[in-house]
Short mmCIF file of C-alpha atoms in Angstrom, two decimals:
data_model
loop_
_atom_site.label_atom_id
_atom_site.label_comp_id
_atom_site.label_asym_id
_atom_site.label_seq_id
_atom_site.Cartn_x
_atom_site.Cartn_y
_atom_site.Cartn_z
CA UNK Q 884 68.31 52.72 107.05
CA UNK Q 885 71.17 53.82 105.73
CA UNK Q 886 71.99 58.11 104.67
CA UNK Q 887 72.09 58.75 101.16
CA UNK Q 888 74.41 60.62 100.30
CA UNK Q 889 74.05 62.90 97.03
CA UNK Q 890 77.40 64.78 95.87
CA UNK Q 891 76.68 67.27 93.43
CA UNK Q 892 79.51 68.27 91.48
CA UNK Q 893 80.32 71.57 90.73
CA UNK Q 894 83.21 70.85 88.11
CA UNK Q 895 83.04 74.21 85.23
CA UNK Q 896 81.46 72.12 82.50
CA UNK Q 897 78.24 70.64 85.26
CA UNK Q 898 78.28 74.31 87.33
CA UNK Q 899 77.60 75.44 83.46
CA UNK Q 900 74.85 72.72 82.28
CA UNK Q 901 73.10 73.13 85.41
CA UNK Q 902 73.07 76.79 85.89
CA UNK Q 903 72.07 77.18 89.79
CA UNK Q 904 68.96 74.95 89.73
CA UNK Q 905 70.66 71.93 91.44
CA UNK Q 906 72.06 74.49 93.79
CA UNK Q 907 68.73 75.63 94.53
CA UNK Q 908 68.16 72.26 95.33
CA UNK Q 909 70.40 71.75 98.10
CA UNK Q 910 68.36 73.92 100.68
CA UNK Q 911 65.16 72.08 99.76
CA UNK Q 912 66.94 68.64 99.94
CA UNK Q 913 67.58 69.39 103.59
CA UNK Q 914 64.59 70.63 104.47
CA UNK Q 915 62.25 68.19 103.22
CA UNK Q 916 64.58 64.74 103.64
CA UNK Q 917 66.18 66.00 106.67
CA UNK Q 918 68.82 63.82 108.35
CA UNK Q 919 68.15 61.17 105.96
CA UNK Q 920 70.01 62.96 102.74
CA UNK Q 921 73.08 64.22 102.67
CA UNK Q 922 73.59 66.71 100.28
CA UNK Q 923 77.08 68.47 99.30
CA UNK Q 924 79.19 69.98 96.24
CA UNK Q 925 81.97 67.87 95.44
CA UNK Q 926 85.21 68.86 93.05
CA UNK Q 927 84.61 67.32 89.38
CA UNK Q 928 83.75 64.06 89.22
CA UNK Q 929 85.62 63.54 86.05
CA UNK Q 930 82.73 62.19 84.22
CA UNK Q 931 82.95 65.25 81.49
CA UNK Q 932 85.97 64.23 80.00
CA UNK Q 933 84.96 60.60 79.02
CA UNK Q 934 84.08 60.80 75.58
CA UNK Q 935 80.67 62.27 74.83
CA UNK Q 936 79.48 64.66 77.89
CA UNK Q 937 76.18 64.22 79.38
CA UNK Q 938 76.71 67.12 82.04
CA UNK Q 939 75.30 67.75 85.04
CA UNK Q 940 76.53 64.63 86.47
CA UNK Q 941 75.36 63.87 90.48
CA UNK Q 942 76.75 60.91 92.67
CA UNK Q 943 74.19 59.48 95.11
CA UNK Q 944 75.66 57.14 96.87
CA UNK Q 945 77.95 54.97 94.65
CA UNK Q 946 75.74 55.69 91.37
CA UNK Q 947 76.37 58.21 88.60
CA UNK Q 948 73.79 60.13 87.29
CA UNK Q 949 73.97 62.13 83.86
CA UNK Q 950 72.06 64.68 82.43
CA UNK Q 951 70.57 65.21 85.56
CA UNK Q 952 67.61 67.62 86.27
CA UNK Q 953 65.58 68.51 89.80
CA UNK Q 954 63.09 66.32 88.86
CA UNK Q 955 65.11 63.35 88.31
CA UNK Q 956 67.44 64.09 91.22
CA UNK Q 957 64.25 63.95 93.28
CA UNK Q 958 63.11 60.76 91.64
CA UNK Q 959 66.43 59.16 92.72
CA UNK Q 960 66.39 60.07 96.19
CA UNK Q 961 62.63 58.80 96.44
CA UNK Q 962 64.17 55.31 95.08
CA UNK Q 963 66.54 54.86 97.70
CA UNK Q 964 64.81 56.26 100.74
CA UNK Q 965 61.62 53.94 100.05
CA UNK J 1479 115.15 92.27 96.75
CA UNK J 1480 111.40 93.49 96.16
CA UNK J 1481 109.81 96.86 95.57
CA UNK J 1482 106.48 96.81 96.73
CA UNK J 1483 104.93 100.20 95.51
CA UNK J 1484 101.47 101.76 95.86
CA UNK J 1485 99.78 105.29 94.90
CA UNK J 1486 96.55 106.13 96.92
CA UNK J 1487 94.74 109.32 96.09
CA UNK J 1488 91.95 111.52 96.92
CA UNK J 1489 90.59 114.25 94.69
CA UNK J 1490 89.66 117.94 96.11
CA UNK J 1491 86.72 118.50 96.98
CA UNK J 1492 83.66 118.96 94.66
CA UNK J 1493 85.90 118.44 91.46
CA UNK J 1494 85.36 115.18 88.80
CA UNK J 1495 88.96 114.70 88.02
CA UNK J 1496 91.90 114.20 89.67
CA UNK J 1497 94.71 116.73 89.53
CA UNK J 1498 97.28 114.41 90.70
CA UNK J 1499 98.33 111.91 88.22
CA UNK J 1500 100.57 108.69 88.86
CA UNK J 1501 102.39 106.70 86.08
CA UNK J 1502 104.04 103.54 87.27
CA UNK J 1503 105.88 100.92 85.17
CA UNK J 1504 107.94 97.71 86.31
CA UNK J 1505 110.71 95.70 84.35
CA UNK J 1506 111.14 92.13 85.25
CA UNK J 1507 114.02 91.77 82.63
CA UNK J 1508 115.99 94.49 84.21
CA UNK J 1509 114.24 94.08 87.70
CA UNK J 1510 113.87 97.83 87.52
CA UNK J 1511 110.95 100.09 88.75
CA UNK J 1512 109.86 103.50 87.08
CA UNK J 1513 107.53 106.10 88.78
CA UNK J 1514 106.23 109.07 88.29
CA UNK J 1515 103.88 111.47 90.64
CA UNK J 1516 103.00 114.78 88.68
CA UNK J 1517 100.26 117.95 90.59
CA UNK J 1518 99.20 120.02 87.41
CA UNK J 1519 98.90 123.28 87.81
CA UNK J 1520 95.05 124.06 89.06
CA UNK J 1521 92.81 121.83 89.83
CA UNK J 1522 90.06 119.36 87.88
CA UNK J 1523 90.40 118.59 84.01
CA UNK J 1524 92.90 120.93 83.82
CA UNK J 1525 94.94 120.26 86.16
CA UNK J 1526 94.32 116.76 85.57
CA UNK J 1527 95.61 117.09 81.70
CA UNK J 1528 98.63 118.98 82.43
CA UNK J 1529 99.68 116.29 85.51
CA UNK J 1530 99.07 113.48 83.01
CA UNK J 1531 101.16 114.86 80.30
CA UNK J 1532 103.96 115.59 82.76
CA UNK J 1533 103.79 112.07 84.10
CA UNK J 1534 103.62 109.97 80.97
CA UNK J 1535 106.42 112.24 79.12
CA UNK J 1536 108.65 111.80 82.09
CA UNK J 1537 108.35 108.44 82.75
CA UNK J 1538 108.95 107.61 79.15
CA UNK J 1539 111.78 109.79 78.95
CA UNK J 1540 113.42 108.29 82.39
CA UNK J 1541 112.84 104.16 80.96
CA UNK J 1542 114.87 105.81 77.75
CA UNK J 1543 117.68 107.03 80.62
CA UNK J 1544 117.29 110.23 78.58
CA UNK J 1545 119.18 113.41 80.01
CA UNK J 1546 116.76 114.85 83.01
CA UNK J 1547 117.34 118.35 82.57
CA UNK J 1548 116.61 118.39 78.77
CA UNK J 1549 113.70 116.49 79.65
CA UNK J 1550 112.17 118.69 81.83
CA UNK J 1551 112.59 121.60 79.30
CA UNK J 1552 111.04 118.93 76.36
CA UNK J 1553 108.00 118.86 79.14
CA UNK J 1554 107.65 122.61 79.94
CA UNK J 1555 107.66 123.71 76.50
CA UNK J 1556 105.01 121.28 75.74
CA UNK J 1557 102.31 121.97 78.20
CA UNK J 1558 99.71 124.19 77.91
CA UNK J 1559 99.92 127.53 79.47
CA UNK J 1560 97.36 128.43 81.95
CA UNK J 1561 94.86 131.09 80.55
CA UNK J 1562 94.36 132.24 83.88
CA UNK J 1563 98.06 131.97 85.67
CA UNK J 1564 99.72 132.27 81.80
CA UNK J 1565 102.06 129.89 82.86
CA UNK J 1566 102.49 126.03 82.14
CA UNK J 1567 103.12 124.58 84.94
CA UNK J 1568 103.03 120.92 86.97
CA UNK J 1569 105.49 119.42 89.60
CA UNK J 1570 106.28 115.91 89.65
CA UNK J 1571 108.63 113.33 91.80
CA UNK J 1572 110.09 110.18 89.95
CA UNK J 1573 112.12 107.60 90.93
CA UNK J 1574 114.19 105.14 89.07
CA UNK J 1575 115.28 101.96 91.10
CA UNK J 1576 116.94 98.43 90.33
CA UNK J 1577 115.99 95.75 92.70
CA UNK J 1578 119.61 96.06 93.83
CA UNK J 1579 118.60 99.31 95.62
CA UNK J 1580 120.32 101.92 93.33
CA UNK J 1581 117.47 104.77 92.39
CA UNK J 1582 117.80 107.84 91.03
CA UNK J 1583 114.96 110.26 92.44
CA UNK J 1584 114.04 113.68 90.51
CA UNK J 1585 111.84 116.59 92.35
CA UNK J 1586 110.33 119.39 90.96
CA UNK J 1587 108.26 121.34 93.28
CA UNK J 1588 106.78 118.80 95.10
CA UNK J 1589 107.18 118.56 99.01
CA UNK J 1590 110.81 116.21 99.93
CA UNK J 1591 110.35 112.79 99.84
CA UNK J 1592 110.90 110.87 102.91
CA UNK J 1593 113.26 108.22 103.57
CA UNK J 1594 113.16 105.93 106.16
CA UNK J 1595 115.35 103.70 107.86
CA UNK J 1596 115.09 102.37 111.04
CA UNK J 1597 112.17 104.35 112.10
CA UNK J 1598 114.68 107.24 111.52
CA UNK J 1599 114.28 109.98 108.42
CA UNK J 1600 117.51 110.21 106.32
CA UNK J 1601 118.44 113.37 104.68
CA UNK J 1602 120.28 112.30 101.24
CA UNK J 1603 122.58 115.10 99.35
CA UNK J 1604 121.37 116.36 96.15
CA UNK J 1605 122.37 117.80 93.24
CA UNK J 1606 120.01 121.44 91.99
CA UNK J 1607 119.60 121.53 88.86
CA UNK J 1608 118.33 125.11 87.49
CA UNK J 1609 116.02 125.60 84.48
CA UNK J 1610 117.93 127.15 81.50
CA UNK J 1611 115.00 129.03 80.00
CA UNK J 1612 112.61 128.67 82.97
CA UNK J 1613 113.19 131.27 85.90
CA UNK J 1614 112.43 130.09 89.45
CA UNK J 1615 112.17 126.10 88.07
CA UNK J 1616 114.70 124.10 90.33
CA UNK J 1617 115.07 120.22 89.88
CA UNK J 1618 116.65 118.19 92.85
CA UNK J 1619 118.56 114.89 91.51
CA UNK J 1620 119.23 112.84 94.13
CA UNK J 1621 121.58 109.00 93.94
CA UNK J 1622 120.83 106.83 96.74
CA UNK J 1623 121.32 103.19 97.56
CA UNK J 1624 117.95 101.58 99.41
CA UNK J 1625 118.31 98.94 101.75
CA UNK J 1626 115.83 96.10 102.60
CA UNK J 1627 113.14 97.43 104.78
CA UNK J 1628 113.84 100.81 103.72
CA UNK J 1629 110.51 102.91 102.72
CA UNK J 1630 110.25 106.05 100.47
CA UNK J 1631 107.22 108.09 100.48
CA UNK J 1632 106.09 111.18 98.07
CA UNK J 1633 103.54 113.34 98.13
CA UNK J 1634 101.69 116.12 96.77
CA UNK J 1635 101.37 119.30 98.24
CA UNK J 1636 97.61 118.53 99.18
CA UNK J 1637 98.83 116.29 101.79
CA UNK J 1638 101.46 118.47 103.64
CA UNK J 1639 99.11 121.78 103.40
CA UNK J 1640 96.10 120.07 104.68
CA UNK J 1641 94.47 122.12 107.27
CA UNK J 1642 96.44 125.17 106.83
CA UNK J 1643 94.72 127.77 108.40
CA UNK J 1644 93.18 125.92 111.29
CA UNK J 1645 94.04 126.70 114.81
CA UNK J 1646 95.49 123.42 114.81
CA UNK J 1647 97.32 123.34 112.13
CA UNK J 1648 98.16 127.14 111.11
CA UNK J 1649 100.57 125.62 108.84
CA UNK J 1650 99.12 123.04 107.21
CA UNK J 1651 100.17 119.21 108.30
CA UNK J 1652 103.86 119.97 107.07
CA UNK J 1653 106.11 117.37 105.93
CA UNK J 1654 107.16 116.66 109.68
CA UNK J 1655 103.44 116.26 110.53
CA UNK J 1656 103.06 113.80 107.83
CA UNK J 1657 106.33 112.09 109.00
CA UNK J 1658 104.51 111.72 112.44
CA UNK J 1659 101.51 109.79 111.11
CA UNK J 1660 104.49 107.37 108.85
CA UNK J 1661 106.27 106.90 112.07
CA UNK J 1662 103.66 106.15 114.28
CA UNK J 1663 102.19 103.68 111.90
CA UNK J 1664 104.87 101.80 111.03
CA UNK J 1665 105.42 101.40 115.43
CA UNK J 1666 102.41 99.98 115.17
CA UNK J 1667 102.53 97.90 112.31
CA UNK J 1668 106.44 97.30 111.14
CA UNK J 1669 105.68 95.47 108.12
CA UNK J 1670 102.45 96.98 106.47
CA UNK J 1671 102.33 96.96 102.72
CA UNK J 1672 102.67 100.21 100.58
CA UNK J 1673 99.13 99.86 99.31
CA UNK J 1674 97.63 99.67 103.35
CA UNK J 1675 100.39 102.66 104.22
CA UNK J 1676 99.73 104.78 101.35
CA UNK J 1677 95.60 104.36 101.62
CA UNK J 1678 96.01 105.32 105.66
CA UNK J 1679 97.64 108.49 105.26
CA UNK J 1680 95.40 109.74 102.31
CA UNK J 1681 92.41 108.41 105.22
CA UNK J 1682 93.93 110.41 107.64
CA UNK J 1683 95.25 113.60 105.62
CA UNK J 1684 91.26 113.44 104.76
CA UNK J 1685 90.15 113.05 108.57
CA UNK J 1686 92.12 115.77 109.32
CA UNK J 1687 91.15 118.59 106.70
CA UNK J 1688 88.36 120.65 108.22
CA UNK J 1689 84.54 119.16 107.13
CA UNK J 1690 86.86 116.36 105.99
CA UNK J 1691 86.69 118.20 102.55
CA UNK J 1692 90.10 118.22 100.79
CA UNK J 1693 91.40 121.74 99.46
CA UNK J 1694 93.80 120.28 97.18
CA UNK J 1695 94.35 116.62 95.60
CA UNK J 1696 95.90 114.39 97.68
CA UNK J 1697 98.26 111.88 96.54
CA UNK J 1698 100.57 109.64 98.49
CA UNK J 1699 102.95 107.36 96.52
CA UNK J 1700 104.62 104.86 99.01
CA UNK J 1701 107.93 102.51 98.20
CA UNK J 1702 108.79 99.51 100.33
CA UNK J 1703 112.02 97.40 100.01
CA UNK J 1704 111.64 93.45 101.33
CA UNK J 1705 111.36 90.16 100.69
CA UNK J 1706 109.28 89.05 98.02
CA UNK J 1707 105.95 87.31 98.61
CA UNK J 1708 105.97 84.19 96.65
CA UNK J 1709 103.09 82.61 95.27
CA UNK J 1710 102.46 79.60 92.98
CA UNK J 1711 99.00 78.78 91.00
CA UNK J 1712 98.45 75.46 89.40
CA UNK J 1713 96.27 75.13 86.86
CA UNK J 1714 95.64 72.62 84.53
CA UNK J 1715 96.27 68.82 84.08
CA UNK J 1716 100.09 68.64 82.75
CA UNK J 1717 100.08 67.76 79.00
CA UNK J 1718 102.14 64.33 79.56
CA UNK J 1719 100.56 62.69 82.51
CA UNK J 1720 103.20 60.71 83.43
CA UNK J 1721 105.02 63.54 84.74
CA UNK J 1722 101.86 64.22 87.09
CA UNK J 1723 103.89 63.15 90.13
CA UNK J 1724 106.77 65.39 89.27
CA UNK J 1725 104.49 68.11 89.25
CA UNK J 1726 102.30 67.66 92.09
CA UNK J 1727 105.87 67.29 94.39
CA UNK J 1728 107.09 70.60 92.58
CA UNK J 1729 103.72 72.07 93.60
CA UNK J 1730 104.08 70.74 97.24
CA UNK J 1731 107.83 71.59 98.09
CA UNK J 1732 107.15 75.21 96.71
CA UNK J 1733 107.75 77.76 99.72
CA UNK J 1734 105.21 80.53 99.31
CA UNK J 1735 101.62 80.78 99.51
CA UNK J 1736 99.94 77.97 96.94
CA UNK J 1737 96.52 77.79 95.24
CA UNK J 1738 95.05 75.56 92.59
CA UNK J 1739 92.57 76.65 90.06
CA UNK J 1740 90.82 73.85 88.33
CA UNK J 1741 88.67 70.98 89.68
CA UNK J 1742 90.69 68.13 87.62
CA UNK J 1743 94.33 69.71 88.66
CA UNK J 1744 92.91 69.39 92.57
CA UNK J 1745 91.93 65.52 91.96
CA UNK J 1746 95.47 64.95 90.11
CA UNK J 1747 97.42 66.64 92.92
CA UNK J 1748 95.14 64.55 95.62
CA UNK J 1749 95.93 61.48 93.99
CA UNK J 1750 99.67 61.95 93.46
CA UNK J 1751 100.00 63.15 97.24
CA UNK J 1752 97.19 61.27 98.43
CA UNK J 1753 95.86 64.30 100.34
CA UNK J 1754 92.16 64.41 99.99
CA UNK J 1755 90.17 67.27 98.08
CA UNK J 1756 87.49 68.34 100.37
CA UNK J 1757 84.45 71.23 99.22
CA UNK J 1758 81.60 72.72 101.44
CA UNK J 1759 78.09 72.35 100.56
CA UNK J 1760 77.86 75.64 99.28
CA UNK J 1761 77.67 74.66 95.53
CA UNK J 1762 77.59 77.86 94.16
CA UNK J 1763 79.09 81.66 95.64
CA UNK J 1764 77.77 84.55 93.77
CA UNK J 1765 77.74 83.26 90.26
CA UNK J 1766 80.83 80.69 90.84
CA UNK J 1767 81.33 76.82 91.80
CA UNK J 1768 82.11 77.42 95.25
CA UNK J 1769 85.92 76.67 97.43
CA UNK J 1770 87.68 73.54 98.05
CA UNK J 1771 90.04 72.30 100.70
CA UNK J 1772 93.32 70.51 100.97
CA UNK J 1773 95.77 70.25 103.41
CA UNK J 1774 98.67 71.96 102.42
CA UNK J 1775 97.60 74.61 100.08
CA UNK J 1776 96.41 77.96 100.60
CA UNK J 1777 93.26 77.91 97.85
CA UNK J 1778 91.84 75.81 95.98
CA UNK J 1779 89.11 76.83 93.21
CA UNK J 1780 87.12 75.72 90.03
CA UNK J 1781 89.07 76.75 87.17
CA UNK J 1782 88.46 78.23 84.14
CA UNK J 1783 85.15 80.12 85.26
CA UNK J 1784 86.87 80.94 88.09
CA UNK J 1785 89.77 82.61 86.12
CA UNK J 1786 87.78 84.45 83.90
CA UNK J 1787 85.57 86.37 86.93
CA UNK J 1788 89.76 86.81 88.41
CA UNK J 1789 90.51 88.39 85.27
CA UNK J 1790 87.42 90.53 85.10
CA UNK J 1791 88.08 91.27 88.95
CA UNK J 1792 91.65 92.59 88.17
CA UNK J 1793 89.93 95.02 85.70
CA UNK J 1794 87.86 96.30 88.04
CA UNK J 1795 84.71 95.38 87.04
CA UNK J 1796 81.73 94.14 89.16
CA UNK J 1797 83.46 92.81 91.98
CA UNK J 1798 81.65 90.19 94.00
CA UNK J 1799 83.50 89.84 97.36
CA UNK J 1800 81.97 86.69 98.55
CA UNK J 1801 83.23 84.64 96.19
CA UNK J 1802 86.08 82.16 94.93
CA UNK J 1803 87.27 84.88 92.06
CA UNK J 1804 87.77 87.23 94.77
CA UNK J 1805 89.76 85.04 96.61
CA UNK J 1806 91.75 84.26 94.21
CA UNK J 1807 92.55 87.76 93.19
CA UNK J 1808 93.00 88.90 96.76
CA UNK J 1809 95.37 85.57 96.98
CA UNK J 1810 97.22 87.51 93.49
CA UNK J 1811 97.38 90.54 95.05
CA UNK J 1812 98.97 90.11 98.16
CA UNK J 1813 101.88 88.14 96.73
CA UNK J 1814 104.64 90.03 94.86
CA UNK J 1815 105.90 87.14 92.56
CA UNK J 1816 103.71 84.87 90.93
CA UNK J 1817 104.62 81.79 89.41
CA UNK J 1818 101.64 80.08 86.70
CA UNK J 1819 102.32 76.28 86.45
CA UNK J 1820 99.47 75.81 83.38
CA UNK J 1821 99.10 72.86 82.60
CA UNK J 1822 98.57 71.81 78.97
CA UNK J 1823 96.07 69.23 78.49
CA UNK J 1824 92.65 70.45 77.05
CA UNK J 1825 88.99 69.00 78.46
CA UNK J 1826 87.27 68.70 75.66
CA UNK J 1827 84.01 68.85 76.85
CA UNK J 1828 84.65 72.42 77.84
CA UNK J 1829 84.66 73.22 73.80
CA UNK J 1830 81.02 70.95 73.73
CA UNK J 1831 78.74 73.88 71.32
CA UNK J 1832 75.93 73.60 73.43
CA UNK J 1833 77.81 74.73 76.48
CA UNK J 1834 75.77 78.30 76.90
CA UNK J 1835 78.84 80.30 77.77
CA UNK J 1836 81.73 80.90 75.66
CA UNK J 1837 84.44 79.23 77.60
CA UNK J 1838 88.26 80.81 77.28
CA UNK J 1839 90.77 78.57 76.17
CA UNK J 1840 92.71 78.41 79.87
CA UNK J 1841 96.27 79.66 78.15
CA UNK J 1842 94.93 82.98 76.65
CA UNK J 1843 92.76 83.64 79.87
CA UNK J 1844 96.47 83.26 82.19
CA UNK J 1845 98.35 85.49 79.60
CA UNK J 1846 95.74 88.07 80.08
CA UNK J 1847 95.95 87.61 83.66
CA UNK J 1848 99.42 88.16 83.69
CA UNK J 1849 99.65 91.41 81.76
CA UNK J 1850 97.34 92.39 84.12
CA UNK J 1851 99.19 91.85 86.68
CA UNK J 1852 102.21 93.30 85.47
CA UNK J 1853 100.76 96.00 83.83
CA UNK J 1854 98.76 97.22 86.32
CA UNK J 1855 99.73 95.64 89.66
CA UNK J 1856 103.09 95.66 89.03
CA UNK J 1857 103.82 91.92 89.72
CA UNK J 1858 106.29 89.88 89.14
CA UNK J 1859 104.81 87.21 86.91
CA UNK J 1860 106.29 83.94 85.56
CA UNK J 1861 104.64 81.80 83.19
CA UNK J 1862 105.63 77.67 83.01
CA UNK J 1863 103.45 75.39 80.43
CA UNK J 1864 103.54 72.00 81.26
#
C-alpha cells in the first residue's frame, strides 16, 4: 500500500488558526502510523488567500483539507490507510 | 567604505549602573558616523548621570559641527559638581568620521586611542587645546584619514588600570598591555567584527582583574573600516504580479547574503526560478512556523509572525534562540547594509477578525524594523516597495 503523505502547512494565517495542536500532532502521527504516514510542515499552501478562509488547511496526499482539527486529521488518515 | 562600530562594557563591581556611558549615531544621507564614550566622575548613578550628560551634549553638539572648545566649556559648566570631590567632572573620546575615512577625534582625559594599521600602532599629531576657565582640563583634537582595514579602539580608564597593584601588573594593564591583547587577536583572527573585538577585550580586561571583580567601569568602543556586508530580504508578493519574474531575478543576481520572509514570496520566487521550496518537519520552533530551504538563498522564513518576534528580538525582549526570528535577526545583524524589497500586495485573510492575534500590517512592521536597525544597530538600511 501506498505512504500517505500529510503536509501540514505552516503558512502565518494556518500556524495562527491552529495554534500548536496539529504540531503536537506530528510526533503522535509517527509514532502510532509509523512508516506508513508521512508527516511534514510545508510553506503555505496558498489556500488562505482564495476568497473566504477556512484555515488550518492540511494536504494528505493530493486532497485539501480545511478547517482542519486533530480529530478530523486522524479521521482522514484512518480513510486512506484502511 | 563601511564603519563597523561596537561599544562593549562592564560595570565595576557591586554597583547597579554603569559609569561609562556610550552615545552612537549614524547618517546614511551624509554616510557619516558620530560617537561618543564619556567616564563620569565616580562611580554608579552618579557617575552614570554625569557620563550621560557629557555624552549626549557632545554628540549633539559634534552632528551640529559646533566649535569643540566652546563645547566642552557649554558641558563643564553644566554638570553637576561632585559634593564629595567639589568638582564636575567626566572625560569622554568622540569621533566624527565620513565613510570616506576623514574623522575628527576629540580626547579629554581618557587613555589614547589606538590606531591600527597593518598590525602596526600609528601615532597621529594633535592639536592641545587648553580649557579657558578650567585649570588642568586639556582637549587633544586630532585630523586623520582612515584607510580600509584600519581599526580604532577607545577606552576607559577601567580597562588600562585593571590590575594595578598586582605583582603582575604593578601598573595596571597600560595602554601597551591592552595593545598586546588587540594585536594578538587580530593575528589570530584578521577580520573579526568590532562587536566580537570589543566584547573580548572587556572578557579579558575582566579575566584579568584580581577575583575577576572590576575596580572601575570598563568600556571598550571599537571602529573597523571594510567592506560592507550586503544583505537583501524579500518580503512580500510584489503589488503587480506581472513583474514577479523581474523581481525574483533581481532577488537572485543580488551579491550578498539573501533571505526571504514570507511563505507566499518563497512559492513566487520558486516558481519564477523554478527552484523548489523545501521545510523540515519541525512545524513549529519556539512559538514560530518553523525554516525553509532553497537553493540559493541564505534564509528563508514565515513572514509576518516571523517579523514581528525579529522586531521584538531587536528590542531586546524575550529572546528565543532556537528559532526562525532569531535567525533572522542574527542574519540582520551580521550584515552592514540591508536592502528591504517589500512587496505590496496584501493577503487578506491575514485581516480575517477572528484571527486571535492582531496581525501587523507587513509595511509598518519593516519601517519599525528599520529604525531599529538604524537607530540602534547602526545599519545601513534601504527600503524598496514593490
Amino acid at each position: 500500500m501506498a505512504k500517505v503523505t500529510v503536509k501540514i502547512c505552516s503558512g502565518t494565517t494556518c500556524f495562527i488558526m491552529s495554534g500548536n495542536r496539529l504540531n503536537d500532532l506530528v510526533e503522535m502521527i509517527k509514532a502510532q502510523y509509523g512508516d506508513k504516514v508521512e508527516v511534514t510542515g510545508c510553506n503555505c499552501l496558498g489556500e488562505c488567500s482564495n476568497g473566504h478562509s477556512k484555515a488550518p488547511y492540511v494536504q494528505i496526499d493530493d486532497c485539501i483539507i480545511s478547517e482542519v482539527t486533530p480529530e478530523k486529521l486522524i479521521t482522514e488518515i484512518e480513510k486512506r490507510i484502511k | 567604505m563601511f564603519i563597523d562600530i561596537a561599544c562593549s562594557q562592564k560595570k565595576k563591581y557591586n554597583q547597579n549602573a554603569y559609569g561609562d556611558y556610550f552615545l552612537s549615531g549614524r547618517f546614511p544621507d551624509m554616510n557619516r558616523i558620530v560617537a561618543v564614550l564619556s567616564d563620569g566622575l565616580g562611580s554608579g548613578i552618579k557617575a552614570n548621570i554625569l557620563a550621560c550628560m557629557t555624552s549626549t551634549m557632545l554628540k549633539k553638539f559634534m552632528e551640529e559641527d559646533a566649535d569643540i572648545e566652546q563645547s566642552c566649556e557649554i558641558i563643564m559648566n553644566s554638570l553637576p559638581v561632585c559634593k564629595v570631590r567639589g568638582i564636575s567632572y567626566s572625560t569622554f573620546s568622540a569621533i566624527d568620521c565620513y565613510d570616506d575615512g576623514t574623522a575628527k577625534i576629540v580626547e579629554e582625559g581618557n587613555p589614547d586611542f589606538i590606531w591600527i594599521r597593518d598590525n602596526e600602532v600609528l601615532t597621529p599629531n594633535c592639536t592641545v587645546i587648553e580649557s579657558k576657565t578650567f585649570k588642568n582640563r586639556k582637549m587633544k583634537v586630532y585630523k586623520i584619514k582612515l584607510e580600509k582595514n584600519d581599526r580604532i579602539i577607545f577606552c576607559s580608564d577601567g580597562a588600562t588600570q585593571v590590575a594595578m597593584g598586582t605583582k603582575e601588573f604593578p601598573l595596571g594593564l597600560e595602554r601597551s598591555g591592552l595593545i598586546k591583547l588587540i594585536l594578538n587577536k587580530l593575528e589570530t583572527q584578521p577580520c573579526i567584527s568590532s562587536e566580537e573585538l570589543s566584547n573580548y577585550l572587556v572578557r579579558q580586561i575582566e579575566f584579568i582583574a584580581p577575583k575577576r571583580q572590576l575596580k572601575d567601569d570598563t568600556s571598550i568602543v571599537s571602529l573597523y573600516c571594510r567592506d560592507p556586508r550586503e544583505a537583501l530580504i524579500f518580503t512580500g508578493p510584489p503589488y503587480h504580479q506581472e513583474k514577479d519574474k523581474f523581481y525574483a531575478e533581481t532577488f537572485i543576481n543580488f551579491k550578498g547574503k539573501k533571505a526571504i520572509s514570507g511563505g507566499t514570496t518563497a512559492n513566487i520566487i520558486s516558481r519564477e526560478l523554478s527552484i523548489p521550496v523545501q521545510s523540515d518537519s519541525s512545524l513549529s520552533v519556539g512559538g514560530l512556523p518553523g525554516i525553509y530551504k532553497m537553493d540559493g538563498v541564505d534564509l528563508v522564513t514565515e513572514g509576518i509572525l516571523t517579523l514581528t518576534k525579529t522586531l521584538e528580538y531587536l528590542e531586546g525582549n524575550n529572546i528565543n534562540k532556537n528559532n526562525a526570528a532569531y535567525k533572522l535577526m542574527r542574519f540582520m545583524l551580521d550584515s552592514d547594509c540591508i536592502h528591504f524589497l517589500v512587496g505590496a500586495q496584501v493577503n487578506q485573510a491575514h485581516y480575517d477578525p477572528n484571527l486571535p492575534v492582531e496581525i501587523e500590517i507587513r509595511k509598518n512592521i519593516v519601517k519599525k524594523i528599520t529604525k531599529v536597525l538604524e537607530e540602534k544597530y547602526l545599519k545601513k538600511v534601504t527600503l524598496q516597495f514593490i
